[in-house]
CSV table of C-alpha atoms in Angstrom, one decimal:
chain,number,residue,atom,x,y,z
A,124,MET,CA,48.0,-9.5,76.9
A,125,GLU,CA,48.1,-7.6,80.2
A,126,LYS,CA,48.3,-4.3,78.4
A,127,GLY,CA,45.3,-5.2,76.2
A,128,LYS,CA,43.3,-6.3,79.2
A,129,SER,CA,44.1,-3.1,81.1
A,130,ALA,CA,43.1,-1.0,78.1
A,131,ARG,CA,39.8,-2.8,77.9
A,132,GLN,CA,39.2,-2.3,81.6
A,133,ALA,CA,39.9,1.5,81.2
A,134,VAL,CA,37.5,1.7,78.3
A,135,GLU,CA,34.7,-0.1,80.3
A,136,ILE,CA,35.3,2.2,83.3
A,137,SER,CA,35.0,5.3,81.1
A,138,LEU,CA,31.8,4.0,79.5
A,139,LYS,CA,30.3,3.4,82.9
A,140,LYS,CA,31.1,6.9,83.9
A,141,LEU,CA,29.5,8.3,80.7
A,142,ASN,CA,26.4,6.2,81.4
A,143,LEU,CA,26.2,7.6,84.9
A,144,ASN,CA,26.7,11.2,83.7
A,145,ALA,CA,24.0,10.6,81.0
A,146,ASP,CA,21.6,9.2,83.7
A,147,ARG,CA,22.3,12.3,85.9
A,148,ASN,CA,21.8,14.7,83.0
A,149,PHE,CA,18.6,12.9,82.0
A,150,LYS,CA,17.2,13.0,85.6
A,151,SER,CA,18.2,16.7,85.9
A,152,SER,CA,16.6,17.5,82.6
A,153,ARG,CA,13.4,15.7,83.7
A,154,LEU,CA,13.5,17.6,87.0
A,155,ILE,CA,13.9,21.0,85.2
A,156,SER,CA,11.1,20.2,82.8
A,157,SER,CA,8.8,19.2,85.6
A,158,LEU,CA,9.6,22.4,87.5
A,159,HIS,CA,9.0,24.4,84.4
A,160,SER,CA,5.7,22.8,83.7
A,161,SER,CA,4.6,23.3,87.4
A,162,LYS,CA,5.6,26.9,87.1
A,163,LEU,CA,3.5,27.2,83.9
A,164,ARG,CA,0.5,25.7,85.7
A,165,ILE,CA,0.9,28.2,88.5
A,166,GLU,CA,1.1,31.0,86.1
A,167,LYS,CA,-2.0,29.8,84.2
A,168,THR,CA,-4.1,29.6,87.3
A,169,LYS,CA,-3.1,33.2,88.3
A,170,PRO,CA,-6.2,35.4,88.1
A,171,PRO,CA,-6.1,38.2,85.5
A,172,SER,CA,-5.6,41.8,86.6
A,173,LEU,CA,-8.3,44.4,86.6
A,174,VAL,CA,-6.6,46.2,83.7
A,175,SER,CA,-6.7,43.0,81.7
A,176,LEU,CA,-10.4,42.4,82.4
A,177,CYS,CA,-11.1,46.0,81.3
A,178,LEU,CA,-9.1,45.5,78.1
A,179,GLY,CA,-11.0,42.4,77.4
A,180,VAL,CA,-14.3,44.3,77.6
A,181,ILE,CA,-13.1,47.1,75.4
A,182,GLY,CA,-11.6,44.5,73.0
A,183,ARG,CA,-15.0,42.8,72.6
A,184,HIS,CA,-16.6,46.1,71.5
A,185,LEU,CA,-13.6,47.5,69.7
A,186,GLU,CA,-15.4,47.9,66.4
A,187,GLU,CA,-18.0,50.2,68.0
A,188,ILE,CA,-15.4,52.8,69.1
A,189,ILE,CA,-12.9,52.4,66.3
A,190,GLU,CA,-14.2,55.4,64.4
A,191,ASP,CA,-13.5,57.7,67.3
A,192,LEU,CA,-10.4,55.8,68.4
A,193,SER,CA,-8.1,58.7,67.5
A,194,GLU,CA,-9.8,61.0,70.0
A,195,ILE,CA,-10.3,58.3,72.7
A,196,ALA,CA,-6.7,56.9,72.6
A,197,VAL,CA,-5.1,60.3,73.2
A,198,ASN,CA,-5.3,59.9,76.9
A,199,PHE,CA,-4.4,56.2,77.0
A,200,PRO,CA,-1.0,55.2,78.4
A,201,ALA,CA,1.4,53.2,76.3
A,202,ASP,CA,0.8,49.9,78.2
A,203,ILE,CA,-2.9,50.2,77.2
A,204,LYS,CA,-2.4,51.2,73.6
A,205,ILE,CA,-0.2,48.2,72.6
A,206,PRO,CA,-2.6,45.5,73.9
A,207,LEU,CA,-5.4,47.3,72.0
A,208,ALA,CA,-3.3,47.1,68.9
A,209,ALA,CA,-2.7,43.4,69.5
A,210,ILE,CA,-6.4,42.8,70.0
A,211,ALA,CA,-7.3,44.8,66.9
A,212,ARG,CA,-4.8,42.7,64.9
A,213,ARG,CA,-6.4,39.4,66.1
A,214,ARG,CA,-9.9,40.7,65.4
A,215,LYS,CA,-8.9,41.7,61.8
A,216,LEU,CA,-9.5,45.4,62.6
A,217,LEU,CA,-5.9,46.7,62.4
A,218,ASN,CA,-5.5,49.2,59.6
A,219,ASP,CA,-3.7,52.5,59.0
A,220,ASP,CA,-6.1,54.6,61.1
A,221,VAL,CA,-6.0,52.2,64.1
A,222,ILE,CA,-2.2,51.9,64.1
A,223,ILE,CA,-1.6,55.6,63.8
A,224,SER,CA,-4.1,56.3,66.6
A,225,LEU,CA,-2.5,53.9,68.9
A,226,ALA,CA,1.3,54.2,68.1
A,227,ASP,CA,3.4,55.3,70.9
A,228,SER,CA,7.1,56.4,71.0
A,229,SER,CA,7.9,53.9,73.8
A,230,TRP,CA,7.0,50.8,71.8
A,231,GLU,CA,9.8,48.4,71.0
A,232,ILE,CA,7.9,45.8,69.0
A,233,LEU,CA,5.3,46.2,66.2
A,234,ASP,CA,3.3,43.3,65.1
A,235,LEU,CA,1.3,44.0,61.9
A,236,SER,CA,1.2,40.4,60.6
A,237,GLY,CA,-2.0,39.6,58.6
A,238,SER,CA,-3.3,43.1,58.9
A,239,ASP,CA,-4.6,45.7,56.4
A,240,VAL,CA,-1.8,48.2,57.3
A,241,SER,CA,-0.3,49.8,54.2
A,242,ASP,CA,2.9,51.6,53.4
A,243,PHE,CA,1.4,54.8,54.8
A,244,GLY,CA,0.5,53.3,58.2
A,245,LEU,CA,3.9,51.5,58.5
A,246,ALA,CA,5.8,54.7,57.6
A,247,LYS,CA,3.8,56.8,60.2
A,248,GLY,CA,4.2,54.1,62.8
A,249,ALA,CA,7.9,53.9,62.2
A,250,GLU,CA,8.2,57.7,62.4
A,251,MET,CA,6.3,57.7,65.8
A,252,CYS,CA,8.0,54.6,67.2
A,253,LYS,CA,11.7,55.1,66.5
A,254,SER,CA,12.8,52.8,69.2
A,255,LEU,CA,11.4,49.6,67.6
A,256,ARG,CA,13.6,46.5,67.9
A,257,ALA,CA,11.4,43.9,66.3
A,258,VAL,CA,8.7,44.3,63.5
A,259,ASP,CA,6.5,41.7,61.9
A,260,ILE,CA,5.1,42.5,58.5
A,261,SER,CA,4.4,38.9,57.4
A,262,GLN,CA,1.2,38.3,55.4
A,263,CYS,CA,0.7,42.1,54.9
A,264,LYS,CA,-0.6,42.4,51.3
A,265,LYS,CA,-0.6,46.2,51.3
A,266,ILE,CA,3.1,46.7,52.4
A,267,THR,CA,5.7,47.1,49.7
A,268,ALA,CA,9.4,47.9,49.6
A,269,ASN,CA,8.6,51.6,50.0
A,270,GLY,CA,7.1,51.1,53.5
A,271,VAL,CA,10.1,48.9,54.5
A,272,SER,CA,12.4,51.6,53.3
A,273,GLU,CA,10.7,54.1,55.6
A,274,LEU,CA,10.9,51.6,58.5
A,275,VAL,CA,14.6,51.2,58.0
A,276,ARG,CA,15.1,55.0,57.6
A,277,HIS,CA,13.4,55.9,60.9
A,278,CYS,CA,14.2,52.9,63.2
A,279,HIS,CA,17.9,52.5,63.5
A,280,SER,CA,17.6,50.1,66.5
A,281,LEU,CA,15.7,47.5,64.4
A,282,GLU,CA,17.3,44.1,65.2
A,283,THR,CA,14.6,41.5,64.2
A,284,MET,CA,12.3,41.5,61.2
A,285,ARG,CA,9.7,39.0,60.1
A,286,CYS,CA,8.4,38.8,56.5
A,287,GLY,CA,6.8,36.5,53.9
A,288,GLY,CA,3.9,34.2,54.4
A,289,CYS,CA,1.9,35.2,51.3
A,290,PRO,CA,2.7,35.8,47.6
A,291,SER,CA,2.7,39.6,47.9
A,292,SER,CA,4.7,39.6,51.1
A,293,GLU,CA,7.2,37.1,49.6
A,294,SER,CA,7.7,39.5,46.7
A,295,THR,CA,8.1,42.5,49.0
A,296,ALA,CA,10.8,40.6,51.0
A,297,ARG,CA,12.8,39.8,47.8
A,298,ARG,CA,12.6,43.5,46.7
A,299,CYS,CA,13.8,44.6,50.1
A,300,LEU,CA,17.1,42.8,50.1
A,301,GLY,CA,18.9,45.8,48.8
A,302,ILE,CA,17.3,48.0,51.5
A,303,LEU,CA,18.1,45.6,54.3
A,304,LYS,CA,21.7,45.0,53.4
A,305,PRO,CA,23.8,47.7,55.1
A,306,LYS,CA,26.1,49.7,53.0
A,307,LEU,CA,29.6,50.6,54.3
A,308,ASN,CA,31.2,54.0,54.8
A,309,ASP,CA,34.5,52.3,55.6
A,310,VAL,CA,35.2,49.3,53.3
A,311,GLU,CA,38.6,48.5,54.7
A,312,GLY,CA,37.4,46.5,57.7
A,313,ASP,CA,38.3,42.8,58.0
A,314,SER,CA,34.9,41.5,59.1
A,315,TRP,CA,31.3,42.6,59.7
A,316,GLU,CA,31.5,41.7,63.4
A,317,GLU,CA,34.1,44.4,63.9
A,318,LEU,CA,32.0,47.2,62.4
A,319,ASP,CA,30.3,49.9,64.5
A,320,THR,CA,26.9,51.3,63.5
A,321,MET,CA,28.7,54.6,62.7
A,322,GLU,CA,30.6,52.9,59.9
A,323,ILE,CA,27.4,51.7,58.3
A,324,GLY,CA,26.1,54.4,56.0
A,325,HIS,CA,22.7,53.1,54.8
A,326,GLY,CA,20.4,50.2,55.2
A,327,ALA,CA,19.3,48.4,58.3
A,328,GLN,CA,22.2,49.4,60.6
A,329,SER,CA,21.3,47.1,63.5
A,330,LEU,CA,19.4,44.2,61.8
A,331,CYS,CA,20.7,40.8,63.0
A,332,TRP,CA,17.8,38.4,62.6
A,333,LEU,CA,15.6,38.0,59.6
A,334,VAL,CA,12.6,35.5,59.9
A,335,TRP,CA,11.6,34.5,56.4
A,336,PRO,CA,10.4,30.8,56.5
A,337,LYS,CA,10.1,30.3,52.7
A,338,ILE,CA,13.2,32.0,51.6
A,339,ASP,CA,14.7,30.4,48.4
A,340,GLU,CA,18.2,28.9,48.5
A,341,ASP,CA,19.7,31.3,46.0
A,342,THR,CA,18.5,34.3,48.0
A,343,LEU,CA,19.7,32.7,51.2
A,344,GLU,CA,23.2,32.1,49.8
A,345,MET,CA,23.4,35.6,48.4
A,346,LEU,CA,22.4,37.2,51.6
A,347,SER,CA,24.8,35.0,53.6
A,348,ALA,CA,27.7,35.9,51.3
A,349,GLU,CA,27.0,39.6,51.0
A,350,CYS,CA,25.8,40.2,54.6
A,351,PRO,CA,26.8,37.5,57.1
A,352,ARG,CA,25.8,39.8,59.9
A,353,ILE,CA,22.1,39.1,59.2
A,354,ILE,CA,21.1,35.6,60.4
A,355,VAL,CA,18.2,34.1,58.5
A,356,ASN,CA,15.7,31.8,60.3
A,357,PRO,CA,17.8,31.1,63.4
A,358,LYS,CA,17.2,27.8,65.2
A,359,PRO,CA,16.6,27.7,69.0
A,360,SER,CA,19.7,26.5,70.8
A,361,LEU,CA,20.9,26.5,74.4
A,362,PHE,CA,24.2,28.0,73.3
A,363,GLY,CA,22.8,30.7,71.0
A,364,PHE,CA,24.3,31.5,67.7
A,365,LYS,CA,28.0,32.1,67.6
A,366,GLY,CA,27.9,33.0,71.3
A,367,THR,CA,25.0,35.4,70.8
A,368,GLU,CA,21.6,34.6,72.4
A,369,VAL,CA,18.8,34.4,69.9
A,370,PRO,CA,16.0,36.7,71.0
A,371,ARG,CA,12.5,35.4,71.4
A,372,GLU,CA,11.3,37.7,68.6
A,373,ALA,CA,13.4,35.8,66.1
A,374,PHE,CA,11.4,32.5,66.6
A,375,PRO,CA,8.4,32.3,64.2
A,376,ASP,CA,6.5,29.8,66.3
A,377,VAL,CA,5.2,32.5,68.7
A,378,ALA,CA,3.4,35.7,67.6
A,379,LEU,CA,5.4,38.8,68.2
A,380,ASP,CA,2.8,40.3,70.5
A,381,ASP,CA,1.8,37.2,72.4
A,382,PRO,CA,3.4,38.3,75.7
A,383,ILE,CA,1.4,41.5,75.6
A,384,VAL,CA,-2.0,39.8,75.6
A,385,GLU,CA,-1.1,36.7,77.6
A,386,ASP,CA,-3.2,37.9,80.6
A,387,ILE,CA,-6.2,38.7,78.5
A,388,ASP,CA,-9.0,36.2,77.8
A,389,PRO,CA,-8.7,34.8,74.3
A,390,LYS,CA,-12.5,35.0,73.9
A,391,THR,CA,-11.9,38.8,73.4
A,392,TRP,CA,-10.7,38.2,69.9
A,393,SER,CA,-12.5,34.9,69.1
A,394,ILE,CA,-15.8,36.6,69.3
A,395,CYS,CA,-15.4,37.7,65.7
A,396,ARG,CA,-15.4,34.1,64.5
A,397,SER,CA,-18.8,33.3,66.1
A,398,MET,CA,-20.5,36.3,64.4
A,399,PRO,CA,-22.4,35.4,61.2
A,400,LYS,CA,-20.4,36.3,58.1
A,401,ALA,CA,-23.2,36.2,55.6
A,402,MET,CA,-24.9,39.3,57.1
A,403,SER,CA,-24.4,42.4,55.0
A,404,PRO,CA,-23.4,45.7,56.5
A,405,SER,CA,-26.8,47.3,55.8
A,406,LEU,CA,-28.6,44.5,57.5
A,407,SER,CA,-26.3,44.3,60.5
A,408,SER,CA,-26.6,48.1,61.0
A,409,ALA,CA,-30.3,47.9,60.8
A,410,ASN,CA,-30.8,44.9,63.1
A,411,GLU,CA,-28.0,45.4,65.6
A,412,LEU,CA,-27.7,48.4,67.8
A,413,SER,CA,-24.5,49.7,69.3
A,414,ILE,CA,-24.0,49.5,73.1
A,415,ALA,CA,-24.4,53.2,73.5
A,416,GLU,CA,-27.7,53.2,71.6
A,417,LYS,CA,-29.0,50.3,73.7
A,418,PHE,CA,-28.2,52.3,76.9
A,419,ARG,CA,-29.9,55.4,75.5
A,420,LEU,CA,-33.1,53.5,74.5
A,421,ALA,CA,-33.2,51.8,77.9
A,422,PHE,CA,-32.9,55.1,79.7
A,423,VAL,CA,-35.7,56.7,77.6
A,424,GLU,CA,-38.0,53.7,78.1
A,425,ARG,CA,-37.4,53.8,81.9
A,426,ASP,CA,-37.9,57.6,82.0
A,427,THR,CA,-41.2,57.3,80.1
A,428,ARG,CA,-42.4,54.4,82.3
A,429,LEU,CA,-41.6,56.4,85.5
A,430,ALA,CA,-43.0,59.8,84.4
A,431,PRO,CA,-46.6,59.3,85.7
A,432,LYS,CA,-45.3,58.1,89.1
A,433,ARG,CA,-43.0,61.1,89.3
A,434,ALA,CA,-45.9,63.5,88.6
A,435,LYS,CA,-48.1,61.8,91.2
A,436,ASN,CA,-45.3,62.0,93.8
A,437,ALA,CA,-44.9,65.7,92.9
A,438,ARG,CA,-48.6,66.4,93.5
A,439,GLN,CA,-48.6,64.6,96.8
A,440,HIS,CA,-45.6,66.5,98.0
A,441,GLN,CA,-47.3,69.8,97.0
A,442,ARG,CA,-50.5,69.0,98.9
A,443,ARG,CA,-48.6,67.9,101.9
A,444,ALA,CA,-46.5,71.1,101.9
A,445,GLU,CA,-49.7,73.1,101.6
A,446,ARG,CA,-51.3,71.3,104.6
A,447,GLU,CA,-48.2,71.8,106.7
A,448,TRP,CA,-48.1,75.5,105.8
A,449,MET,CA,-51.8,76.0,106.7
A,450,MET,CA,-51.4,74.3,110.1
A,451,THR,CA,-48.3,76.3,111.1
A,452,SER,CA,-49.2,79.7,109.6
A,453,THR,CA,-51.8,82.1,111.2
A,454,ARG,CA,-52.2,84.0,108.0
A,455,ALA,CA,-52.9,80.8,106.1
A,456,LYS,CA,-55.6,79.8,108.7
A,457,ALA,CA,-57.2,83.2,108.2
A,458,LEU,CA,-57.2,82.9,104.5
A,459,ALA,CA,-58.7,79.4,104.7
A,460,LEU,CA,-61.6,80.6,107.0
A,461,ALA,CA,-62.2,83.6,104.8
A,462,SER,CA,-62.5,81.3,101.8
A,463,LYS,CA,-64.9,79.1,103.6
A,464,ALA,CA,-67.1,82.0,104.7
A,465,THR,CA,-67.1,83.4,101.1
A,466,LYS,CA,-68.3,80.0,99.7
A,467,SER,CA,-71.1,79.8,102.3
A,468,LEU,CA,-72.4,83.3,101.5
A,469,HIS,CA,-72.4,82.5,97.8
A,470,GLY,CA,-74.2,79.3,98.5
A,471,ARG,CA,-77.0,81.1,100.5
A,472,SER,CA,-77.5,83.7,97.8
C-alpha cells in the first residue's frame, strides 16, 4: 500500500511540473508573439525610402516606357531592376522583352508566376542570371519542358523551384521530372545525402525543394523513391526538415518576390484593376495621352500664351536701351538734333 501511495504521489508531482512547464511555455510563446507583432507594427509604420517612392511613380506609368525599356534599363543598378520586374509581374506586363531587358547577373531569385514569359525569355534570363537559387514558374502557360531544361542547364545553384497552378503548368511539371531528377556519374554511393555536386552528372544538381501544391500521389511516390534528395511541398517547422532549415522561398503562401516590394505602395500595381477593361486599344490610344505628350502640349500652350508678352517686353527693352544710349552718347544727341532739323525744314517747304 505504501509503495502504491508513493508511486501515485510521484506521478502527481511530475504532472504538476509538466503543467508548470506548459504554463511557462505558453506565457513565453505569448510574449514572443506579442513582441513579434509589435515589431511588425513598428516596421509597417516606417516611412518608405525615396527610392521606393520613385519606383512607385515609375511603376504606375510602366506601360508608357515599356517599349523603350531595353534602352532605359541599361543604366539601372540591379536593386532597381528587380523591383521593376516584380511590379511588371503584378501589373500583368511581364513578358520576354521585359525580363530580358531587366535581367541582371546578380539576381538570386526569379519570380515569373502568372506572367507571359515563354521558353525563350526563361532561357535568356537563366543564361544571364546563372546565380539563381529560387525560381517560380507557376501559372506560366507559355513555359514548357524546353525552357526548364535551359534553366537547369545554366543555373547549377538552383535550390528551390515552384511550378503548377494551371493545367498547362501542371503538364509542364510532369514532363520535367526527368529533367529535374539528377543523374549520377558515380552510382556506388550509399545515399543521396553523401553525394557531392561533382558526382551528379546531369539534371538539377542542387535542387532540394520542389513546390508543387497539386502533385498527384503516384508522381510524389515515384519522386520520393527515385530522388529523396528533393523535398516536395515542405511544411513549416521550428526544427526544419531532417535538421535542415526550410528556406522561405519553399513556402507557397508568400510570393517569391514579396520581400523585394515590401517597401513600395501596393497602389502601384493595383492601378491596373481600376482602369476600364472594356476600352479597346484604338480608343484608349485616341482618348488617353501619354505623360510625355501631356507635358509637351502643356509647354506648347504656355509658350503660345506668353509669346505676345515676350514680344512686348522685348520692344520695351529696345526702346529703353535707345533712350539710354541717346542720353549718354554725344554722337547720338547730334544725330537726334540733325533729324529734328531735317524734319522741320521738310515741313516748311
